[in-house]
């Protein structure tokens, strides 16, 4: 039986690896294929597009080719930078620097976005200014046009080119299934963030294009504002297709669609009206379509991102036709819910990743992200919370459904089914590179414990010793509310691993996933310390500098293993000073080298900000370098 299970697991992993490789090859091939396709059609004199034929305005083909060269050169440069940050630690550490103490934004994201905007706002216009100016300059030299008219005409062209390039860039980080991002080591949080920045940047560039275009057109058409809604008519009052008769009409609708997409992407809309944000994003299709009808050259820059976005959408769409059985559901004592689902791709889940789940009985359309707390060869377990104060929220409806629906109905109805997309995101670097660290701290709040537990389980399993007899449980002083769990190799301690978890609920120590992980502990060289903080009392959710806190409850197992849960949440700085600094400095004294410390943070915004400030203060006062990995609630 074990051999059969192992064979099945190996086959599943092999299939997933093969499909992932094929998807990566396809994704990479999209870029050169798109460039070749665009160059062919731009250079084809017989080709006609939505607004013009090549033989009519061949004078703009040179600028399109130059812009394509800039666009793809920037993408190649981006790939080189990402690979350098991934494989050269000095560059990676520099890119991970956070300039602002309370912000999760890092230098890598800021530098890339700055370079992207420089390319769009300066490089593209600078490359084509002379060519465009030379086309219109004779009009002014002959006295037919005022010089200011020439300037606005050229600026309208240049800003249009810039808008095409930035819209093409905005598509690239929008995909969720992205083999290229995974291969380059680009975190989902970073790509999602720069996608938002590019969206707002695109809106400003497009609005500048609209402004310069209208200022240019005022010389040619006294009633130029009507062009936004009425196509240009010939002498007979007709508006034949082509010759840019619908240029302004389609441009206007493209801008309106883009404004709706960008404004509904604001945080206040995402948090309070998620469906509005989600559905409004489908207007991107209209943005691309109207932009193409407005100026056909815009499609050349959108091709690679659009192709990958369509493939990504098709993959996610097919998940709606694959029903995943719910094989386990637990209403935890702390009020959270744990749901276990059968999934073919469960074998591909890595610590720190997440999936998107839809429950058709609750809502046919909505998919929501949930972090994977545990994964086996064919199942994944997810953790979520449901607030009684917001019964109309999706998680509350899902909890109500599973609370009332038995997994094995006796009335002839089908057992609960869900749809799963993913897994998404990169695996936790702290989990993957745990052998490089002296101490790893998992500092999480609420359901942020889900990715932390997957990291915890991975590290413990990866560092198991050959004999379970080498491990032993050590119970610490109950006054401090500390549980020092186990798996301490009697020969040496290779890693100090800490879980500090605070949530507004009692009974955290009885969480099913936590108990499952602790039950599976055998011998390893890990010293595991757990602190659980109940912040359900008023005022107890604020970070405190005190570490000695009231013991709220304790659980003593048959083998003498004690877990202590405490009230109030100590500040991360206090925890680092209490538990980490002495061990790190002692290791430095013995080995003569700096002991590496990693901190994983996942929690609400204020929680994360407090933790980031703590890390900065700890580094300044103790002269200890800390690698912070943040899974943000804000994205």
Coordinates of C-alpha atoms in Angstrom, one line a residue:
X1 CA 0.0 0.0 0.0
X2 CA 2.8 2.4 0.9
X3 CA 4.5 1.6 -2.4
X4 CA 1.3 2.3 -4.3
X5 CA 0.8 5.6 -2.5
X6 CA 4.3 6.6 -3.1
X7 CA 4.0 5.7 -6.8
X8 CA 0.8 7.6 -7.1
X9 CA 2.4 10.7 -5.4
X10 CA 5.4 10.4 -7.7
X11 CA 3.2 10.3 -10.8
X12 CA 1.2 13.3 -9.7
X13 CA 4.3 15.3 -9.0
X14 CA 5.8 14.3 -12.4
X15 CA 2.6 15.3 -14.2
X16 CA 2.5 18.7 -12.4
X17 CA 6.1 19.3 -13.1
X18 CA 5.7 18.5 -16.8
X19 CA 2.6 20.7 -17.2
X20 CA 4.5 23.5 -15.4
X21 CA 7.4 23.2 -17.7
X22 CA 5.2 23.3 -20.8
X23 CA 3.4 26.3 -19.5
X24 CA 6.7 28.1 -18.8
X25 CA 8.0 27.3 -22.4
X26 CA 4.7 28.6 -23.8
X27 CA 4.9 31.8 -21.7
X28 CA 8.4 32.5 -22.7
X29 CA 7.7 31.9 -26.3
X30 CA 4.9 34.5 -26.3
X31 CA 7.3 37.4 -26.1
X32 CA 9.5 36.8 -29.2
X33 CA 6.5 35.5 -31.1
X34 CA 4.6 38.8 -30.3
X35 CA 7.6 40.9 -31.4
X36 CA 7.9 39.0 -34.7
X37 CA 4.2 39.2 -35.3
X38 CA 4.1 43.0 -34.7
X39 CA 7.2 43.6 -36.9
X40 CA 5.7 41.6 -39.7
X41 CA 2.4 43.5 -39.8
X42 CA 4.0 46.9 -39.2
X43 CA 6.3 46.3 -42.2
X44 CA 3.6 44.7 -44.4
X45 CA 2.5 47.5 -46.8
X46 CA -0.7 45.7 -47.7
X47 CA -1.9 45.3 -44.1
X48 CA -4.8 47.4 -42.9
X49 CA -5.9 47.9 -39.3
X50 CA -8.9 49.4 -37.5
X51 CA -8.0 53.0 -38.3
X52 CA -5.6 53.1 -41.2
X53 CA -3.7 51.1 -43.8
X54 CA 0.1 50.9 -43.8
X55 CA 0.5 52.3 -47.3
X56 CA -1.4 55.5 -46.2
X57 CA 0.6 56.4 -43.1
X58 CA 3.9 54.5 -43.6
X59 CA 5.7 57.5 -42.1
X60 CA 4.7 56.3 -38.6
X61 CA 5.9 52.7 -39.0
X62 CA 9.4 53.8 -38.0
X63 CA 8.2 55.1 -34.7
X64 CA 6.3 51.9 -34.0
X65 CA 9.3 49.8 -34.6
X66 CA 11.4 52.0 -32.4
X67 CA 8.8 51.8 -29.6
X68 CA 8.7 48.0 -30.0
X69 CA 12.4 47.9 -29.6
X70 CA 12.3 50.0 -26.4
X71 CA 9.4 48.0 -25.0
X72 CA 11.0 44.5 -25.5
X73 CA 14.4 45.8 -24.5
X74 CA 12.9 47.0 -21.2
X75 CA 11.2 43.6 -20.7
X76 CA 14.6 41.8 -21.3
X77 CA 16.3 44.2 -18.9
X78 CA 13.6 43.5 -16.3
X79 CA 14.1 39.8 -16.6
X80 CA 17.9 40.2 -16.1
X81 CA 17.3 42.4 -13.0
X82 CA 14.9 39.8 -11.5
X83 CA 17.3 36.9 -12.1
X84 CA 20.2 38.9 -10.6
X85 CA 18.1 39.6 -7.5
X86 CA 17.1 36.0 -7.2
X87 CA 20.5 34.4 -7.7
X88 CA 22.9 37.0 -6.3
X89 CA 22.1 37.5 -2.6
X90 CA 23.7 41.0 -2.4
X91 CA 21.4 42.3 -5.1
X92 CA 18.5 40.4 -3.6
X93 CA 19.0 41.9 -0.2
X94 CA 19.4 45.4 -1.7
X95 CA 16.1 45.0 -3.6
X96 CA 14.4 43.8 -0.4
X97 CA 15.3 47.0 1.5
X98 CA 12.2 48.8 2.8
X99 CA 12.9 52.6 2.7
X100 CA 9.9 53.4 5.0
X101 CA 9.7 51.7 8.3
X102 CA 5.9 51.1 8.3
X103 CA 5.6 50.2 4.6
X104 CA 6.0 46.8 2.9
X105 CA 7.1 48.5 -0.3
X106 CA 10.7 47.6 -1.1
X107 CA 13.5 49.2 -3.2
X108 CA 13.1 46.6 -6.0
X109 CA 9.5 47.6 -6.6
X110 CA 10.3 51.4 -6.5
X111 CA 13.3 51.1 -8.8
X112 CA 11.5 49.0 -11.4
X113 CA 8.5 51.3 -11.4
X114 CA 10.7 54.4 -11.7
X115 CA 12.5 52.8 -14.6
X116 CA 9.2 51.8 -16.2
X117 CA 7.9 55.4 -16.0
X118 CA 11.2 56.8 -17.2
X119 CA 10.9 54.5 -20.3
X120 CA 7.3 55.6 -20.9
X121 CA 7.5 59.3 -20.2
X122 CA 11.0 60.1 -21.4
X123 CA 12.6 57.3 -23.5
X124 CA 9.7 56.7 -25.9
X125 CA 9.1 60.5 -26.6
X126 CA 12.8 61.3 -26.8
X127 CA 13.3 58.6 -29.4
X128 CA 10.4 59.8 -31.7
X129 CA 10.4 63.5 -31.1
X130 CA 12.7 64.4 -34.0
X131 CA 10.8 62.2 -36.4
X132 CA 7.4 63.5 -35.5
X133 CA 8.5 67.1 -35.5
X134 CA 10.1 66.8 -38.9
X135 CA 6.7 65.7 -40.3
X136 CA 4.8 68.7 -39.0
X137 CA 7.5 71.4 -39.0
X138 CA 7.1 72.3 -42.7
X139 CA 3.5 73.3 -41.9
X140 CA 4.7 76.0 -39.5
X141 CA 7.7 77.0 -41.7
X142 CA 5.2 77.7 -44.5
X143 CA 3.0 79.7 -42.2
X144 CA 0.1 77.3 -42.5
X145 CA 0.2 76.3 -38.8
X146 CA 1.1 78.3 -35.7
X147 CA 4.2 76.8 -34.0
X148 CA 2.1 76.1 -30.9
X149 CA -0.2 73.9 -33.1
X150 CA 2.8 71.9 -34.2
X151 CA 4.0 71.4 -30.6
X152 CA 0.5 70.2 -29.5
X153 CA 0.2 67.9 -32.5
X154 CA 3.6 66.3 -31.8
X155 CA 2.9 66.0 -28.0
X156 CA -0.4 64.3 -28.8
X157 CA 1.4 61.7 -31.0
X158 CA 4.1 61.2 -28.4
X159 CA 1.7 60.9 -25.4
X160 CA -0.3 58.4 -27.5
X161 CA 2.8 56.3 -28.0
X162 CA 3.6 56.5 -24.3
X163 CA 0.0 55.4 -23.4
X164 CA 0.3 52.4 -25.7
X165 CA 3.6 51.3 -24.0
X166 CA 2.4 51.7 -20.4
X167 CA -0.9 49.9 -21.1
X168 CA 1.2 47.0 -22.5
X169 CA 3.3 47.0 -19.4
X170 CA 0.2 47.1 -17.1
X171 CA -1.1 43.8 -18.5
X172 CA 2.1 41.8 -17.8
X173 CA 1.8 41.5 -14.0
X174 CA -2.0 41.0 -14.1
X175 CA -1.9 37.3 -14.5
X176 CA -2.3 34.9 -11.5
X177 CA -1.0 31.8 -13.3
X178 CA 2.3 33.2 -14.3
X179 CA 5.1 30.8 -15.0
X180 CA 7.4 33.6 -16.0
X181 CA 6.9 35.5 -12.7
X182 CA 7.6 32.2 -10.8
X183 CA 10.7 31.5 -12.9
X184 CA 12.0 35.0 -12.2
X185 CA 11.2 34.8 -8.5
X186 CA 8.8 37.7 -8.5
X187 CA 6.5 37.6 -5.5
X188 CA 2.7 37.9 -6.1
X189 CA 2.5 40.8 -3.6
X190 CA 5.1 42.8 -5.7
X191 CA 3.5 42.1 -9.1
X192 CA 0.1 42.9 -7.8
X193 CA 1.4 46.2 -6.3
X194 CA 3.2 47.4 -9.4
X195 CA 0.2 46.4 -11.5
X196 CA -1.8 48.8 -9.5
X197 CA 0.8 51.5 -9.8
X198 CA 1.0 51.0 -13.6
X199 CA -2.8 51.2 -13.8
X200 CA -2.8 54.7 -12.1
X201 CA 0.2 55.7 -14.2
X202 CA -1.5 54.7 -17.4
X203 CA -4.6 56.8 -16.4
X204 CA -2.4 59.9 -16.0
X205 CA -0.5 59.3 -19.3
X206 CA -3.8 58.7 -21.1
X207 CA -5.3 61.9 -19.7
X208 CA -2.3 63.9 -20.8
X209 CA -2.8 62.4 -24.3
X210 CA -6.5 63.5 -24.2
X211 CA -5.5 67.0 -23.1
X212 CA -2.8 67.5 -25.8
X213 CA -5.1 65.9 -28.4
X214 CA -7.9 68.3 -27.7
X215 CA -5.6 71.3 -27.6
X216 CA -4.3 70.3 -31.0
X217 CA -7.7 69.7 -32.5
X218 CA -9.1 73.1 -31.4
X219 CA -7.2 74.7 -34.4
X220 CA -8.8 72.3 -36.9
X221 CA -12.4 72.0 -35.5
X222 CA -14.2 74.8 -33.8
X223 CA -16.7 72.3 -32.3
X224 CA -13.9 69.9 -31.4
X225 CA -15.5 68.7 -28.2
X226 CA -18.4 67.2 -30.2
X227 CA -15.8 64.9 -31.8
X228 CA -15.7 62.9 -28.5
X229 CA -19.2 61.7 -29.2
X230 CA -19.8 62.2 -32.9
X231 CA -17.6 60.8 -35.7
X232 CA -16.1 63.0 -38.4
X233 CA -18.3 63.4 -41.4
X234 CA -17.4 64.0 -45.0
X235 CA -19.0 66.6 -47.3
X236 CA -22.0 64.4 -47.8
X237 CA -22.6 64.0 -44.1
X238 CA -21.4 60.4 -44.0
X239 CA -18.9 58.8 -41.7
X240 CA -17.2 56.0 -43.6
X241 CA -15.0 53.5 -41.7
X242 CA -11.3 54.4 -41.8
X243 CA -9.4 57.6 -42.4
X244 CA -9.6 58.2 -38.6
X245 CA -13.2 59.3 -38.7
X246 CA -13.9 57.5 -35.4
X247 CA -10.6 58.4 -33.8
X248 CA -12.0 60.6 -31.1
X249 CA -15.2 58.6 -30.4
X250 CA -13.4 55.3 -29.7
X251 CA -10.6 57.1 -27.8
X252 CA -13.2 58.8 -25.6
X253 CA -14.9 55.4 -24.8
X254 CA -11.5 53.8 -24.1
X255 CA -10.7 56.6 -21.6
X256 CA -14.1 56.4 -19.9
X257 CA -13.6 52.6 -19.5
X258 CA -10.1 53.0 -18.1
X259 CA -11.3 55.6 -15.6
X260 CA -14.0 53.2 -14.3
X261 CA -11.4 50.4 -14.0
X262 CA -8.9 52.5 -12.2
X263 CA -11.3 54.2 -9.8
X264 CA -13.0 50.9 -8.8
X265 CA -9.5 49.6 -8.0
X266 CA -9.1 52.0 -5.1
X267 CA -8.7 50.3 -1.8
X268 CA -11.9 51.6 -0.4
X269 CA -13.9 50.0 -3.2
X270 CA -11.9 46.7 -3.0
X271 CA -12.5 46.4 0.7
X272 CA -16.2 47.4 0.8
X273 CA -17.5 46.4 -2.6
X274 CA -15.3 43.6 -3.9
X275 CA -17.7 42.5 -6.6
X276 CA -17.8 46.0 -8.0
X277 CA -14.0 45.9 -8.3
X278 CA -14.0 42.4 -9.7
X279 CA -16.6 42.9 -12.4
X280 CA -15.4 46.4 -13.3
X281 CA -12.0 44.9 -14.2
X282 CA -13.7 43.1 -17.1
X283 CA -14.0 46.5 -18.7
X284 CA -10.3 46.2 -19.5
X285 CA -11.5 44.2 -22.6
X286 CA -13.3 47.3 -23.7
X287 CA -10.3 49.5 -23.0
X288 CA -8.2 47.3 -25.3
X289 CA -10.9 47.1 -28.0
X290 CA -11.6 50.8 -28.1
X291 CA -7.9 51.7 -27.9
X292 CA -7.3 49.5 -30.9
X293 CA -10.1 51.2 -32.8
X294 CA -8.7 54.5 -31.7
X295 CA -5.1 53.8 -32.7
X296 CA -4.3 50.3 -34.0
X297 CA -0.6 50.5 -33.0
X298 CA -1.7 50.2 -29.3
X299 CA -2.5 46.5 -29.8
X300 CA 1.2 45.7 -30.6
X301 CA 2.3 46.4 -27.1
X302 CA -0.6 44.6 -25.5
X303 CA -0.2 41.3 -27.3
X304 CA 2.2 39.5 -24.9
X305 CA 0.3 40.6 -21.8
X306 CA -3.0 40.1 -23.4
X307 CA -2.1 36.6 -24.6
X308 CA -0.9 35.5 -21.2
X309 CA -3.9 37.1 -19.5
X310 CA -6.3 35.2 -21.8
X311 CA -4.6 31.9 -21.2
X312 CA -4.6 32.6 -17.4
X313 CA -8.3 33.4 -17.6
X314 CA -9.1 30.2 -19.6
X315 CA -7.2 28.1 -17.0
X316 CA -9.1 29.8 -14.2
X317 CA -12.4 29.5 -16.1
X318 CA -12.0 25.8 -16.5
X319 CA -11.8 25.4 -12.8
X320 CA -15.5 26.3 -12.6
X321 CA -16.2 22.9 -14.3
X322 CA -14.1 20.9 -11.9
X323 CA -15.9 20.1 -8.7
X324 CA -13.6 19.4 -5.7
X325 CA -15.1 17.4 -2.9
X326 CA -15.0 18.7 0.7
X327 CA -13.6 15.8 2.7
X328 CA -13.3 17.6 6.1
X329 CA -14.8 20.5 7.9
X330 CA -14.1 21.6 11.5
X331 CA -15.6 24.4 13.5
X332 CA -12.7 25.3 15.7
X333 CA -13.1 26.2 19.3
X334 CA -11.5 29.6 18.6
X335 CA -14.3 30.3 16.1
X336 CA -12.3 29.8 13.0
X337 CA -13.2 27.1 10.4
X338 CA -10.9 24.6 8.8
X339 CA -12.0 23.1 5.5
X340 CA -10.2 20.2 3.8
X341 CA -10.7 19.8 0.0
X342 CA -9.6 17.1 -2.4
X343 CA -7.4 18.6 -5.1
X344 CA -5.3 17.1 -7.9
X345 CA -2.8 19.9 -7.7
X346 CA -2.5 19.6 -3.9
X347 CA 0.8 17.9 -4.5
X348 CA 2.2 21.1 -6.0
X349 CA 1.4 23.3 -3.0
X350 CA 4.4 24.9 -1.3
X351 CA 4.6 26.5 2.1
X352 CA 3.3 30.1 2.0
X353 CA 1.2 29.7 -1.1
X354 CA -2.5 30.4 -1.4
X355 CA -5.5 29.2 -3.5
X356 CA -8.7 30.8 -4.7
X357 CA -11.9 29.1 -3.7
X358 CA -15.5 29.4 -4.9
X359 CA -18.5 27.8 -3.2
X360 CA -21.3 27.5 -5.8
X361 CA -23.9 27.1 -3.0
X362 CA -22.9 30.5 -1.7
X363 CA -22.0 32.4 -4.8
X364 CA -21.5 31.0 -8.3
X365 CA -19.2 33.9 -9.4
X366 CA -17.0 34.8 -6.5
X367 CA -13.5 33.3 -5.9
X368 CA -11.7 34.4 -2.8
X369 CA -8.1 33.8 -1.8
X370 CA -7.3 31.6 1.2
X371 CA -3.8 30.5 2.4
X372 CA -3.0 26.8 2.5
X373 CA -2.5 25.7 6.1
X374 CA -1.7 22.1 5.3
X375 CA -1.3 20.1 2.1
X376 CA -0.9 16.4 1.4
X377 CA -0.6 14.5 -1.9
X378 CA -4.3 14.9 -2.8
X379 CA -5.9 17.3 -0.2
X380 CA -5.4 20.8 1.0
X381 CA -6.6 22.4 4.2
X382 CA -7.7 26.0 4.4
X383 CA -8.4 28.3 7.3
X384 CA -10.9 31.1 7.4
X385 CA -12.8 33.2 9.9
X386 CA -16.4 34.4 9.8
X387 CA -17.6 37.5 11.7
X388 CA -21.1 37.4 13.2
X389 CA -21.2 41.1 12.9
X390 CA -21.1 40.9 9.1
X391 CA -23.5 38.1 8.1
X392 CA -23.6 39.2 4.5
X393 CA -19.9 38.8 3.9
X394 CA -18.8 35.9 1.7
X395 CA -16.9 34.1 4.5
X396 CA -19.9 34.4 6.9
X397 CA -22.2 32.9 4.3
X398 CA -19.7 30.1 3.6
X399 CA -19.4 29.3 7.3
X400 CA -23.2 29.2 7.7
X401 CA -23.5 26.9 4.7
X402 CA -20.9 24.4 5.9
X403 CA -22.1 24.6 9.5
X404 CA -25.6 23.4 8.4
X405 CA -24.5 21.0 5.6
X406 CA -23.2 17.5 6.5
X407 CA -20.3 16.2 4.5
X408 CA -22.2 13.0 3.9
X409 CA -25.8 13.9 3.5
X410 CA -28.4 11.2 4.3
X411 CA -31.2 12.9 2.4
X412 CA -30.0 11.9 -1.0
X413 CA -28.4 15.3 -1.8
X414 CA -24.8 15.6 -3.0
X415 CA -22.0 16.3 -0.5
X416 CA -20.6 19.8 -0.6
X417 CA -18.5 20.8 -3.6
X418 CA -16.2 23.7 -4.2
X419 CA -14.0 25.0 -7.0
X420 CA -10.3 25.6 -6.5
X421 CA -7.8 27.7 -8.5
X422 CA -4.1 27.6 -7.8
X423 CA -1.8 27.3 -6.0
X424 CA -0.5 30.9 -6.5
X425 CA 2.5 32.8 -5.3
X426 CA 6.0 31.8 -4.5
X427 CA 6.9 29.5 -1.7
X428 CA 8.2 31.2 1.4
X429 CA 11.9 31.9 1.1
X430 CA 12.3 31.4 4.8
X431 CA 10.9 27.9 4.5
X432 CA 13.0 27.1 1.4
X433 CA 16.2 28.5 2.8
X434 CA 15.7 27.6 6.5
X435 CA 19.1 25.9 6.6
X436 CA 20.7 29.3 6.2
X437 CA 19.1 30.7 9.4
X438 CA 20.0 30.6 13.1
X439 CA 16.5 31.8 14.2
X440 CA 13.2 32.1 12.3
X441 CA 10.3 34.0 13.9
X442 CA 6.7 33.6 12.6
X443 CA 4.8 36.6 13.8
X444 CA 1.2 36.4 12.7
X445 CA -2.3 37.7 13.6
X446 CA -5.7 36.1 13.1
X447 CA -5.9 33.7 10.1
X448 CA -2.4 34.9 9.1
X449 CA -1.4 31.8 11.1
X450 CA -2.4 29.6 8.1
X451 CA 0.7 30.3 6.0
X452 CA 2.8 30.3 9.2
X453 CA 1.7 26.8 10.0
X454 CA 2.5 25.5 6.5
X455 CA 6.0 27.0 6.9
X456 CA 6.3 25.5 10.4
X457 CA 5.3 22.1 9.2
X458 CA 7.7 22.2 6.2
X459 CA 10.7 23.2 8.3
X460 CA 10.0 20.5 10.9
X461 CA 9.5 17.8 8.3
X462 CA 12.6 18.9 6.4
X463 CA 14.8 18.8 9.5
X464 CA 13.7 15.6 11.0
X465 CA 16.6 13.4 12.3
X466 CA 16.9 9.8 11.3
X467 CA 15.8 8.6 14.7
X468 CA 12.7 9.9 16.6
X469 CA 14.4 9.0 19.8
X470 CA 16.7 12.0 19.5
X471 CA 13.8 14.3 20.0
X472 CA 12.3 15.3 23.3
X473 CA 9.7 17.7 24.6
X474 CA 10.7 20.6 26.8
X475 CA 8.0 22.5 28.8
X476 CA 9.0 26.0 29.8
X477 CA 7.9 28.3 32.6
X478 CA 4.1 28.6 32.5
X479 CA 4.2 32.1 34.0
X480 CA 5.6 33.6 30.8
X481 CA 2.9 31.8 28.8
X482 CA 5.6 30.1 26.8
X483 CA 5.5 26.6 25.3
X484 CA 8.8 25.4 24.1
X485 CA 7.9 22.5 22.0
X486 CA 10.0 20.1 21.1
X487 CA 11.8 18.3 18.6
X488 CA 15.0 19.4 20.3
X489 CA 17.9 17.1 19.2
X490 CA 19.8 16.1 22.2
X491 CA 23.1 16.6 20.3
X492 CA 22.6 20.2 19.0
X493 CA 20.2 22.9 18.2
X494 CA 20.4 23.9 14.5
X495 CA 17.5 26.3 14.3
X496 CA 15.5 28.3 16.8
X497 CA 12.0 28.5 15.5
X498 CA 9.3 30.7 17.1
X499 CA 5.6 31.1 16.4
X500 CA 4.0 34.2 18.0
X501 CA 0.3 34.1 17.1
X502 CA -2.3 36.6 18.4
X503 CA -6.0 36.5 17.6
X504 CA -9.2 37.8 19.2
X505 CA -10.4 34.4 20.3
X506 CA -9.8 31.9 23.1
X507 CA -8.9 28.3 22.5
X508 CA -6.1 29.0 19.9
X509 CA -4.1 26.1 21.3
X510 CA -6.7 23.6 20.2
X511 CA -6.6 24.6 16.5
X512 CA -6.8 21.4 14.5
X513 CA -3.9 22.2 12.2
X514 CA -1.6 23.2 15.1
X515 CA -2.4 20.0 17.0
X516 CA -1.8 17.9 13.9
X517 CA 1.6 19.5 13.4
X518 CA 2.6 19.0 17.0
X519 CA 1.4 15.4 17.0
X520 CA 3.7 14.7 14.1
X521 CA 6.9 16.1 15.7
X522 CA 9.7 13.6 15.9
X523 CA 13.4 14.1 16.3
X524 CA 15.0 17.2 14.8
X525 CA 17.5 19.9 15.5
X526 CA 14.8 22.5 15.9
X527 CA 14.0 24.3 19.2
X528 CA 10.4 25.3 18.7
X529 CA 8.8 28.0 20.9
X530 CA 5.1 28.9 20.7
X531 CA 3.3 31.9 22.1
X532 CA -0.4 32.2 21.6
X533 CA -2.1 35.5 22.5
X534 CA -5.8 35.9 23.1
X535 CA -6.7 39.5 22.2
X536 CA -10.5 39.2 22.5
X537 CA -10.8 41.5 25.6
X538 CA -11.2 45.2 24.9
X539 CA -7.8 46.9 24.6
X540 CA -5.9 43.6 24.4
X541 CA -5.2 43.9 20.7
X542 CA -2.7 46.7 21.1
X543 CA 0.9 45.8 21.2
X544 CA 2.5 45.9 24.6
X545 CA 6.1 46.1 25.6
X546 CA 5.5 43.6 28.4
X547 CA 6.3 40.0 27.8
X548 CA 5.1 38.6 31.2
X549 CA 1.4 38.5 30.5
X550 CA -1.6 36.8 32.2
X551 CA -2.0 33.1 31.4
X552 CA -5.5 32.7 30.0
X553 CA -5.7 29.0 29.5
X554 CA -3.5 26.0 29.2
X555 CA -3.7 22.5 27.8
X556 CA -1.7 19.7 29.2
X557 CA -1.5 16.6 27.0
X558 CA -1.1 13.0 28.3
X559 CA 2.6 13.0 27.5
X560 CA 3.1 16.1 29.7
X561 CA 3.4 18.5 26.8
X562 CA 2.0 21.9 27.8
X563 CA 0.7 24.7 25.6
X564 CA 0.0 28.0 27.3
X565 CA -2.2 30.7 25.8
X566 CA -2.0 34.2 27.1
X567 CA -3.9 37.4 27.0
X568 CA -2.7 40.6 25.2
X569 CA -0.1 40.9 22.5
X570 CA 3.5 41.8 23.3
X571 CA 5.3 44.0 20.9
X572 CA 7.5 42.1 18.5
X573 CA 10.5 44.1 19.7
X574 CA 10.0 42.8 23.2
X575 CA 9.7 39.3 21.9
X576 CA 12.9 39.6 19.9
X577 CA 14.8 41.0 22.8
X578 CA 13.5 38.3 25.2
X579 CA 13.9 35.2 23.0
X580 CA 16.2 35.9 20.1
X581 CA 18.9 38.4 20.8
X582 CA 20.8 36.4 23.4
X583 CA 21.0 33.3 21.3
X584 CA 22.1 35.3 18.2
X585 CA 24.8 37.1 20.1
X586 CA 25.9 33.9 21.8
X587 CA 26.2 32.2 18.4
X588 CA 28.2 35.1 17.1
X589 CA 30.6 34.9 20.1
X590 CA 31.1 31.1 19.5
X591 CA 31.3 31.0 15.7
X592 CA 32.6 34.5 15.0
X593 CA 30.0 35.1 12.3
X594 CA 26.7 36.9 12.3
X595 CA 23.8 34.5 13.0
X596 CA 21.0 35.0 10.4
X597 CA 17.6 35.9 11.6
X598 CA 14.4 35.7 9.6
X599 CA 10.9 37.1 10.4
X600 CA 7.7 36.1 8.7
X601 CA 4.8 38.6 9.1
X602 CA 1.2 38.1 8.2
X603 CA -1.6 40.1 9.7
X604 CA -3.7 43.3 9.4
X605 CA -2.2 46.6 8.4
X606 CA -1.6 48.0 11.9
X607 CA -0.2 44.7 13.1
X608 CA 2.2 44.6 10.2
X609 CA 3.3 48.2 10.6
X610 CA 4.1 47.6 14.3
X611 CA 6.1 44.6 13.4
X612 CA 8.1 46.4 10.7
X613 CA 8.9 49.2 13.2
X614 CA 10.0 46.6 15.7
X615 CA 12.4 45.0 13.2
X616 CA 14.0 48.4 12.3
X617 CA 14.5 49.2 16.0
X618 CA 15.9 45.8 16.8
X619 CA 18.4 46.1 13.9
X620 CA 19.5 49.6 15.0
X621 CA 19.9 48.8 18.7
X622 CA 21.3 45.2 18.5
X623 CA 23.2 45.5 15.2
X624 CA 21.6 42.3 14.1
X625 CA 20.5 42.0 10.4
X626 CA 16.9 40.7 10.0
X627 CA 15.4 39.3 6.8
X628 CA 11.7 40.2 6.8
X629 CA 9.2 38.3 4.7
X630 CA 5.7 39.9 4.6
X631 CA 2.5 38.4 3.3
X632 CA 0.3 41.4 3.2
X633 CA -3.5 41.5 3.9
X634 CA -3.7 44.7 1.9
X635 CA -3.4 43.0 -1.5

